[in-house]
Structures are given as structure tokens and as C-alpha cells.
């Protein structure tokens, strides 16, 4: 987005302010979250993207591009740090921070404690740690698409917090706390709308038979 600033100077009178008013248009106050491919109609990439979308139940290719964008920034940071000396304070501090974050989210195994492993990461490593994928693999949903529906309809919680974001990245220590929400009909809460209708219909039918 371009930042266009124009200044307009009106005829100045004694009562007007001496300052010039500046007008700004098309101002964007947020950064990019994804990057589109350079070649939009490359057949091999299109087929591969559709396969990944179906495997992980993604809604649009933008979700995959967002993961690729995060991975690209992470690999660039690791590649820059690898050019420094092993005893360089910047490489030690920032490198340990990157590895610690990757271990915390389960993107890298605990024994993979080198920045070279970061360069070998793929988008699938991030997609495996999404809440949508883990809900399906833990057996709480019938399919990965069903898992997305359950999350969006607030049936899933992580610990005590209900999470309705399918792309939520789950930490390794929080994975064992994924379960149905206490307010969900699947977790012992109030029955669903259709279930309540059927219960009310049976109750009304029983009352009519008693009256007869």
C-alpha cells in the first residue's frame, strides 16, 4: 500500500492557523502476514498446494502461504546467524531463542539442537502442530474437516481456555490438555438444539398419551 500525503494551503486570514494541513490516504498500519507465489499458474505447485489443503483441512491457500511466510522468515534468521562465528554473542543468544521456540511448539525434536535443522524445516512441520490437526489425530473428530467445525463452534478447549481458532499453534506441554469444552454437548454440557427438540417432542407425545 502506498502512502500518499498532500498538503493544501488555503488563503490565510488573521483568524486561521499558520500551519499547513496534511492529508494522508491509503495508510496501512499492519505488516504482511503472507506472500503470494511469484508464478501463480505453475502446475506442479498448484497440485502440491491442493494436496496439502486437503490433507490438513485448510480453508484457503492463504493459510498455507501464511505458514510458508513464517517459515521463510525463520529460515532467513537461522541462515544469517550461521554466517556468524560460533562464539558470537548474537548467534548464541538469538540461536538459542529460535531453537527454544521450535522445541516448545514441537516443530523440532529435543535432540535437534542445531540451527541447521531449522533450515531443513518444511511447512508440514508447522501444520502438524495446528489445533485442527491435533484434534483429529487425538480422535476427538471424525475427520480433519470435522475438527475444524468443532473448533469454530467452540466445542474444543486447551486447558481451561476455549479456543475457536483452527490455526492455533499448540505447545507440547499443552497437547495433553486438549479436550471437549465443559459447556459443549460433547463434554457433558447442555444438549444440542436438535437433541433438545427431540426430547421436547417425546415429552409432548408422552403427555398426550397420558391425557388419552
PDB file of C-alpha atoms in Angstrom:
ATOM      1  CA  UNK A   1       0.000   0.000   0.000  1.00  0.00           C
ATOM      2  CA  UNK A   2       1.278   3.445  -0.888  1.00  0.00           C
ATOM      3  CA  UNK A   3       1.311   6.358   1.496  1.00  0.00           C
ATOM      4  CA  UNK A   4       0.130   9.470  -0.284  1.00  0.00           C
ATOM      5  CA  UNK A   5       0.421  12.764   1.540  1.00  0.00           C
ATOM      6  CA  UNK A   6      -0.793  16.006   0.102  1.00  0.00           C
ATOM      7  CA  UNK A   7      -0.691  19.451   1.599  1.00  0.00           C
ATOM      8  CA  UNK A   8      -3.278  22.063   0.868  1.00  0.00           C
ATOM      9  CA  UNK A   9      -2.654  25.690   1.647  1.00  0.00           C
ATOM     10  CA  UNK A  10      -5.737  27.878   1.827  1.00  0.00           C
ATOM     11  CA  UNK A  11      -5.686  31.652   1.805  1.00  0.00           C
ATOM     12  CA  UNK A  12      -4.579  32.674   5.270  1.00  0.00           C
ATOM     13  CA  UNK A  13      -6.612  35.106   7.280  1.00  0.00           C
ATOM     14  CA  UNK A  14      -5.943  36.631  10.655  1.00  0.00           C
ATOM     15  CA  UNK A  15      -8.155  34.104  12.466  1.00  0.00           C
ATOM     16  CA  UNK A  16      -6.692  30.994  10.746  1.00  0.00           C
ATOM     17  CA  UNK A  17      -3.788  28.909  11.997  1.00  0.00           C
ATOM     18  CA  UNK A  18      -0.431  29.458  10.255  1.00  0.00           C
ATOM     19  CA  UNK A  19       0.176  25.668   9.984  1.00  0.00           C
ATOM     20  CA  UNK A  20      -0.422  23.626   6.810  1.00  0.00           C
ATOM     21  CA  UNK A  21      -2.888  20.731   6.986  1.00  0.00           C
ATOM     22  CA  UNK A  22      -1.525  17.387   5.728  1.00  0.00           C
ATOM     23  CA  UNK A  23      -3.904  14.729   4.389  1.00  0.00           C
ATOM     24  CA  UNK A  24      -2.838  11.075   4.253  1.00  0.00           C
ATOM     25  CA  UNK A  25      -4.552   8.406   2.151  1.00  0.00           C
ATOM     26  CA  UNK A  26      -4.129   4.611   1.841  1.00  0.00           C
ATOM     27  CA  UNK A  27      -2.295   4.250   5.133  1.00  0.00           C
ATOM     28  CA  UNK A  28      -1.664   0.668   6.282  1.00  0.00           C
ATOM     29  CA  UNK A  29      -0.707   0.190   9.907  1.00  0.00           C
ATOM     30  CA  UNK A  30      -0.078  -3.570   9.789  1.00  0.00           C
ATOM     31  CA  UNK A  31       2.575  -5.807   8.263  1.00  0.00           C
ATOM     32  CA  UNK A  32       2.226  -8.585   5.718  1.00  0.00           C
ATOM     33  CA  UNK A  33       1.144 -11.975   7.014  1.00  0.00           C
ATOM     34  CA  UNK A  34       1.585 -13.969   3.796  1.00  0.00           C
ATOM     35  CA  UNK A  35       3.281 -13.733   0.423  1.00  0.00           C
ATOM     36  CA  UNK A  36       1.781 -14.824  -2.869  1.00  0.00           C
ATOM     37  CA  UNK A  37       3.792 -17.073  -5.209  1.00  0.00           C
ATOM     38  CA  UNK A  38       5.788 -15.404  -7.944  1.00  0.00           C
ATOM     39  CA  UNK A  39       4.386 -17.753 -10.585  1.00  0.00           C
ATOM     40  CA  UNK A  40       0.661 -18.049  -9.867  1.00  0.00           C
ATOM     41  CA  UNK A  41      -0.108 -20.710 -12.513  1.00  0.00           C
ATOM     42  CA  UNK A  42       2.683 -23.239 -12.046  1.00  0.00           C
ATOM     43  CA  UNK A  43       1.008 -26.646 -12.332  1.00  0.00           C
ATOM     44  CA  UNK A  44       3.295 -28.660 -10.036  1.00  0.00           C
ATOM     45  CA  UNK A  45       2.980 -26.129  -7.232  1.00  0.00           C
ATOM     46  CA  UNK A  46      -0.802 -25.869  -7.683  1.00  0.00           C
ATOM     47  CA  UNK A  47      -1.197 -29.647  -7.424  1.00  0.00           C
ATOM     48  CA  UNK A  48       1.037 -29.812  -4.359  1.00  0.00           C
ATOM     49  CA  UNK A  49      -0.859 -26.991  -2.647  1.00  0.00           C
ATOM     50  CA  UNK A  50      -4.231 -28.652  -3.280  1.00  0.00           C
ATOM     51  CA  UNK A  51      -2.895 -31.895  -1.814  1.00  0.00           C
ATOM     52  CA  UNK A  52      -1.713 -30.124   1.355  1.00  0.00           C
ATOM     53  CA  UNK A  53      -5.019 -28.227   1.658  1.00  0.00           C
ATOM     54  CA  UNK A  54      -6.979 -31.476   1.547  1.00  0.00           C
ATOM     55  CA  UNK A  55      -4.641 -33.331   3.907  1.00  0.00           C
ATOM     56  CA  UNK A  56      -4.769 -30.686   6.657  1.00  0.00           C
ATOM     57  CA  UNK A  57      -8.273 -29.312   6.024  1.00  0.00           C
ATOM     58  CA  UNK A  58      -7.207 -25.757   5.228  1.00  0.00           C
ATOM     59  CA  UNK A  59      -9.876 -23.278   4.153  1.00  0.00           C
ATOM     60  CA  UNK A  60      -7.855 -21.379   1.554  1.00  0.00           C
ATOM     61  CA  UNK A  61      -4.368 -21.272   0.119  1.00  0.00           C
ATOM     62  CA  UNK A  62      -3.772 -18.132   2.127  1.00  0.00           C
ATOM     63  CA  UNK A  63      -3.462 -20.300   5.247  1.00  0.00           C
ATOM     64  CA  UNK A  64      -0.682 -22.302   3.591  1.00  0.00           C
ATOM     65  CA  UNK A  65       1.026 -19.156   2.310  1.00  0.00           C
ATOM     66  CA  UNK A  66       0.948 -17.739   5.834  1.00  0.00           C
ATOM     67  CA  UNK A  67       2.812 -20.777   7.173  1.00  0.00           C
ATOM     68  CA  UNK A  68       5.323 -20.578   4.325  1.00  0.00           C
ATOM     69  CA  UNK A  69       5.882 -16.883   5.094  1.00  0.00           C
ATOM     70  CA  UNK A  70       6.607 -17.606   8.785  1.00  0.00           C
ATOM     71  CA  UNK A  71       8.916 -20.466   7.812  1.00  0.00           C
ATOM     72  CA  UNK A  72      10.756 -18.253   5.321  1.00  0.00           C
ATOM     73  CA  UNK A  73      11.436 -15.593   7.968  1.00  0.00           C
ATOM     74  CA  UNK A  74      12.593 -18.258  10.434  1.00  0.00           C
ATOM     75  CA  UNK A  75      14.972 -19.845   7.931  1.00  0.00           C
ATOM     76  CA  UNK A  76      16.365 -16.465   6.883  1.00  0.00           C
ATOM     77  CA  UNK A  77      17.116 -15.628  10.514  1.00  0.00           C
ATOM     78  CA  UNK A  78      18.820 -19.002  11.021  1.00  0.00           C
ATOM     79  CA  UNK A  79      20.802 -18.638   7.789  1.00  0.00           C
ATOM     80  CA  UNK A  80      22.041 -15.205   8.868  1.00  0.00           C
ATOM     81  CA  UNK A  81      23.102 -16.493  12.294  1.00  0.00           C
ATOM     82  CA  UNK A  82      25.010 -19.410  10.746  1.00  0.00           C
ATOM     83  CA  UNK A  83      27.256 -16.927   8.931  1.00  0.00           C
ATOM     84  CA  UNK A  84      28.488 -15.614  12.287  1.00  0.00           C
ATOM     85  CA  UNK A  85      31.171 -17.170  14.456  1.00  0.00           C
ATOM     86  CA  UNK A  86      30.015 -19.941  16.806  1.00  0.00           C
ATOM     87  CA  UNK A  87      31.118 -17.917  19.853  1.00  0.00           C
ATOM     88  CA  UNK A  88      29.469 -14.710  18.660  1.00  0.00           C
ATOM     89  CA  UNK A  89      27.105 -13.427  21.420  1.00  0.00           C
ATOM     90  CA  UNK A  90      24.376 -12.621  18.884  1.00  0.00           C
ATOM     91  CA  UNK A  91      24.438 -16.129  17.406  1.00  0.00           C
ATOM     92  CA  UNK A  92      24.381 -17.739  20.848  1.00  0.00           C
ATOM     93  CA  UNK A  93      21.539 -15.582  22.194  1.00  0.00           C
ATOM     94  CA  UNK A  94      19.257 -15.460  19.128  1.00  0.00           C
ATOM     95  CA  UNK A  95      20.063 -19.009  18.023  1.00  0.00           C
ATOM     96  CA  UNK A  96      19.086 -20.447  21.400  1.00  0.00           C
ATOM     97  CA  UNK A  97      15.877 -18.388  21.314  1.00  0.00           C
ATOM     98  CA  UNK A  98      14.909 -19.828  17.898  1.00  0.00           C
ATOM     99  CA  UNK A  99      15.673 -23.397  18.945  1.00  0.00           C
ATOM    100  CA  UNK A 100      13.864 -23.000  22.265  1.00  0.00           C
ATOM    101  CA  UNK A 101      10.730 -21.780  20.482  1.00  0.00           C
ATOM    102  CA  UNK A 102      10.862 -24.636  17.968  1.00  0.00           C
ATOM    103  CA  UNK A 103      11.218 -27.186  20.777  1.00  0.00           C
ATOM    104  CA  UNK A 104       8.409 -25.596  22.786  1.00  0.00           C
ATOM    105  CA  UNK A 105       5.952 -25.937  19.903  1.00  0.00           C
ATOM    106  CA  UNK A 106       7.129 -29.388  18.878  1.00  0.00           C
ATOM    107  CA  UNK A 107       8.382 -28.226  15.477  1.00  0.00           C
ATOM    108  CA  UNK A 108      11.805 -29.723  16.225  1.00  0.00           C
ATOM    109  CA  UNK A 109      12.630 -32.764  18.340  1.00  0.00           C
ATOM    110  CA  UNK A 110      14.551 -32.237  21.578  1.00  0.00           C
ATOM    111  CA  UNK A 111      17.706 -33.845  20.174  1.00  0.00           C
ATOM    112  CA  UNK A 112      17.696 -31.467  17.170  1.00  0.00           C
ATOM    113  CA  UNK A 113      19.590 -28.626  18.849  1.00  0.00           C
ATOM    114  CA  UNK A 114      21.372 -27.059  15.871  1.00  0.00           C
ATOM    115  CA  UNK A 115      20.370 -24.241  13.540  1.00  0.00           C
ATOM    116  CA  UNK A 116      20.991 -26.488  10.522  1.00  0.00           C
ATOM    117  CA  UNK A 117      17.833 -28.394  11.447  1.00  0.00           C
ATOM    118  CA  UNK A 118      15.869 -25.142  11.141  1.00  0.00           C
ATOM    119  CA  UNK A 119      16.987 -24.821   7.517  1.00  0.00           C
ATOM    120  CA  UNK A 120      15.564 -28.288   6.802  1.00  0.00           C
ATOM    121  CA  UNK A 121      12.081 -27.492   8.149  1.00  0.00           C
ATOM    122  CA  UNK A 122       9.020 -27.818   5.880  1.00  0.00           C
ATOM    123  CA  UNK A 123       5.528 -26.277   6.135  1.00  0.00           C
ATOM    124  CA  UNK A 124       4.181 -29.693   7.149  1.00  0.00           C
ATOM    125  CA  UNK A 125       6.110 -29.442  10.434  1.00  0.00           C
ATOM    126  CA  UNK A 126       4.073 -26.340  11.324  1.00  0.00           C
ATOM    127  CA  UNK A 127       0.770 -27.743  10.020  1.00  0.00           C
ATOM    128  CA  UNK A 128       1.181 -30.831  12.224  1.00  0.00           C
ATOM    129  CA  UNK A 129       1.125 -28.598  15.316  1.00  0.00           C
ATOM    130  CA  UNK A 130      -2.131 -26.830  14.443  1.00  0.00           C
ATOM    131  CA  UNK A 131      -5.037 -27.384  16.816  1.00  0.00           C
ATOM    132  CA  UNK A 132      -7.190 -28.607  13.924  1.00  0.00           C
ATOM    133  CA  UNK A 133      -4.717 -31.382  13.080  1.00  0.00           C
ATOM    134  CA  UNK A 134      -4.225 -32.450  16.693  1.00  0.00           C
ATOM    135  CA  UNK A 135      -7.974 -32.606  17.425  1.00  0.00           C
ATOM    136  CA  UNK A 136      -8.353 -35.056  14.559  1.00  0.00           C
ATOM    137  CA  UNK A 137      -5.295 -37.143  15.498  1.00  0.00           C
ATOM    138  CA  UNK A 138      -6.403 -37.370  19.140  1.00  0.00           C
ATOM    139  CA  UNK A 139      -9.671 -38.934  17.991  1.00  0.00           C
ATOM    140  CA  UNK A 140     -11.978 -36.102  19.036  1.00  0.00           C
ATOM    141  CA  UNK A 141     -13.236 -35.626  15.458  1.00  0.00           C
ATOM    142  CA  UNK A 142     -14.201 -37.988  12.635  1.00  0.00           C
ATOM    143  CA  UNK A 143     -12.131 -36.116  10.059  1.00  0.00           C
ATOM    144  CA  UNK A 144      -9.847 -33.111   9.807  1.00  0.00           C
ATOM    145  CA  UNK A 145     -12.743 -31.118   8.341  1.00  0.00           C
ATOM    146  CA  UNK A 146     -15.000 -32.168  11.236  1.00  0.00           C
ATOM    147  CA  UNK A 147     -12.261 -30.984  13.601  1.00  0.00           C
ATOM    148  CA  UNK A 148     -12.399 -27.505  12.066  1.00  0.00           C
ATOM    149  CA  UNK A 149     -16.183 -27.363  12.563  1.00  0.00           C
ATOM    150  CA  UNK A 150     -15.878 -28.415  16.218  1.00  0.00           C
ATOM    151  CA  UNK A 151     -13.246 -25.754  16.880  1.00  0.00           C
ATOM    152  CA  UNK A 152     -15.186 -22.961  15.175  1.00  0.00           C
ATOM    153  CA  UNK A 153     -18.348 -23.900  17.097  1.00  0.00           C
ATOM    154  CA  UNK A 154     -16.466 -23.646  20.421  1.00  0.00           C
ATOM    155  CA  UNK A 155     -16.554 -27.330  21.351  1.00  0.00           C
ATOM    156  CA  UNK A 156     -12.789 -27.608  21.981  1.00  0.00           C
ATOM    157  CA  UNK A 157     -10.695 -26.289  24.846  1.00  0.00           C
ATOM    158  CA  UNK A 158      -6.970 -26.265  25.578  1.00  0.00           C
ATOM    159  CA  UNK A 159      -6.636 -26.489  29.316  1.00  0.00           C
ATOM    160  CA  UNK A 160      -9.349 -24.219  30.734  1.00  0.00           C
ATOM    161  CA  UNK A 161      -9.481 -21.907  27.719  1.00  0.00           C
ATOM    162  CA  UNK A 162     -11.971 -22.481  24.897  1.00  0.00           C
ATOM    163  CA  UNK A 163     -10.157 -21.983  21.579  1.00  0.00           C
ATOM    164  CA  UNK A 164     -12.089 -21.337  18.362  1.00  0.00           C
ATOM    165  CA  UNK A 165      -9.098 -20.721  16.078  1.00  0.00           C
ATOM    166  CA  UNK A 166      -8.214 -23.775  13.927  1.00  0.00           C
ATOM    167  CA  UNK A 167      -4.707 -22.436  13.205  1.00  0.00           C
ATOM    168  CA  UNK A 168      -3.853 -22.161  16.928  1.00  0.00           C
ATOM    169  CA  UNK A 169      -0.315 -23.498  17.450  1.00  0.00           C
ATOM    170  CA  UNK A 170      -0.308 -25.971  20.347  1.00  0.00           C
ATOM    171  CA  UNK A 171       2.703 -26.251  22.629  1.00  0.00           C
ATOM    172  CA  UNK A 172       3.978 -29.703  23.550  1.00  0.00           C
ATOM    173  CA  UNK A 173       3.092 -29.247  27.230  1.00  0.00           C
ATOM    174  CA  UNK A 174      -0.481 -28.180  26.304  1.00  0.00           C
ATOM    175  CA  UNK A 175      -1.194 -31.055  23.921  1.00  0.00           C
ATOM    176  CA  UNK A 176      -2.352 -33.412  26.682  1.00  0.00           C
ATOM    177  CA  UNK A 177      -4.898 -30.815  27.843  1.00  0.00           C
ATOM    178  CA  UNK A 178      -6.876 -30.745  24.560  1.00  0.00           C
ATOM    179  CA  UNK A 179     -10.429 -31.894  25.252  1.00  0.00           C
ATOM    180  CA  UNK A 180     -14.089 -31.022  24.744  1.00  0.00           C
ATOM    181  CA  UNK A 181     -15.256 -27.806  26.414  1.00  0.00           C
ATOM    182  CA  UNK A 182     -17.242 -28.144  29.618  1.00  0.00           C
ATOM    183  CA  UNK A 183     -20.113 -26.185  28.073  1.00  0.00           C
ATOM    184  CA  UNK A 184     -20.151 -28.380  24.951  1.00  0.00           C
ATOM    185  CA  UNK A 185     -22.797 -31.027  24.433  1.00  0.00           C
ATOM    186  CA  UNK A 186     -19.924 -33.458  23.745  1.00  0.00           C
ATOM    187  CA  UNK A 187     -18.294 -32.653  27.079  1.00  0.00           C
ATOM    188  CA  UNK A 188     -21.289 -33.166  29.345  1.00  0.00           C
ATOM    189  CA  UNK A 189     -22.823 -29.749  28.871  1.00  0.00           C
ATOM    190  CA  UNK A 190     -26.280 -28.714  27.686  1.00  0.00           C
ATOM    191  CA  UNK A 191     -27.676 -30.910  24.857  1.00  0.00           C
ATOM    192  CA  UNK A 192     -27.619 -29.533  21.339  1.00  0.00           C
ATOM    193  CA  UNK A 193     -30.525 -27.828  19.560  1.00  0.00           C
ATOM    194  CA  UNK A 194     -31.777 -30.932  17.720  1.00  0.00           C
ATOM    195  CA  UNK A 195     -31.388 -33.091  20.808  1.00  0.00           C
ATOM    196  CA  UNK A 196     -33.451 -30.645  22.854  1.00  0.00           C
ATOM    197  CA  UNK A 197     -36.124 -30.648  20.135  1.00  0.00           C
ATOM    198  CA  UNK A 198     -36.344 -34.436  20.124  1.00  0.00           C
ATOM    199  CA  UNK A 199     -36.535 -34.554  23.933  1.00  0.00           C
ATOM    200  CA  UNK A 200     -39.328 -31.964  23.946  1.00  0.00           C
ATOM    201  CA  UNK A 201     -41.205 -33.848  21.198  1.00  0.00           C
ATOM    202  CA  UNK A 202     -41.021 -37.113  23.143  1.00  0.00           C
ATOM    203  CA  UNK A 203     -42.189 -35.345  26.295  1.00  0.00           C
ATOM    204  CA  UNK A 204     -45.164 -33.788  24.495  1.00  0.00           C
ATOM    205  CA  UNK A 205     -46.073 -37.130  22.937  1.00  0.00           C
ATOM    206  CA  UNK A 206     -45.972 -38.812  26.360  1.00  0.00           C
ATOM    207  CA  UNK A 207     -48.188 -36.098  27.862  1.00  0.00           C
ATOM    208  CA  UNK A 208     -50.742 -36.553  25.071  1.00  0.00           C
ATOM    209  CA  UNK A 209     -50.861 -40.330  25.644  1.00  0.00           C
ATOM    210  CA  UNK A 210     -51.369 -39.781  29.386  1.00  0.00           C
ATOM    211  CA  UNK A 211     -54.277 -37.414  28.690  1.00  0.00           C
ATOM    212  CA  UNK A 212     -55.977 -40.000  26.488  1.00  0.00           C
TER     213      UNK A 212
END
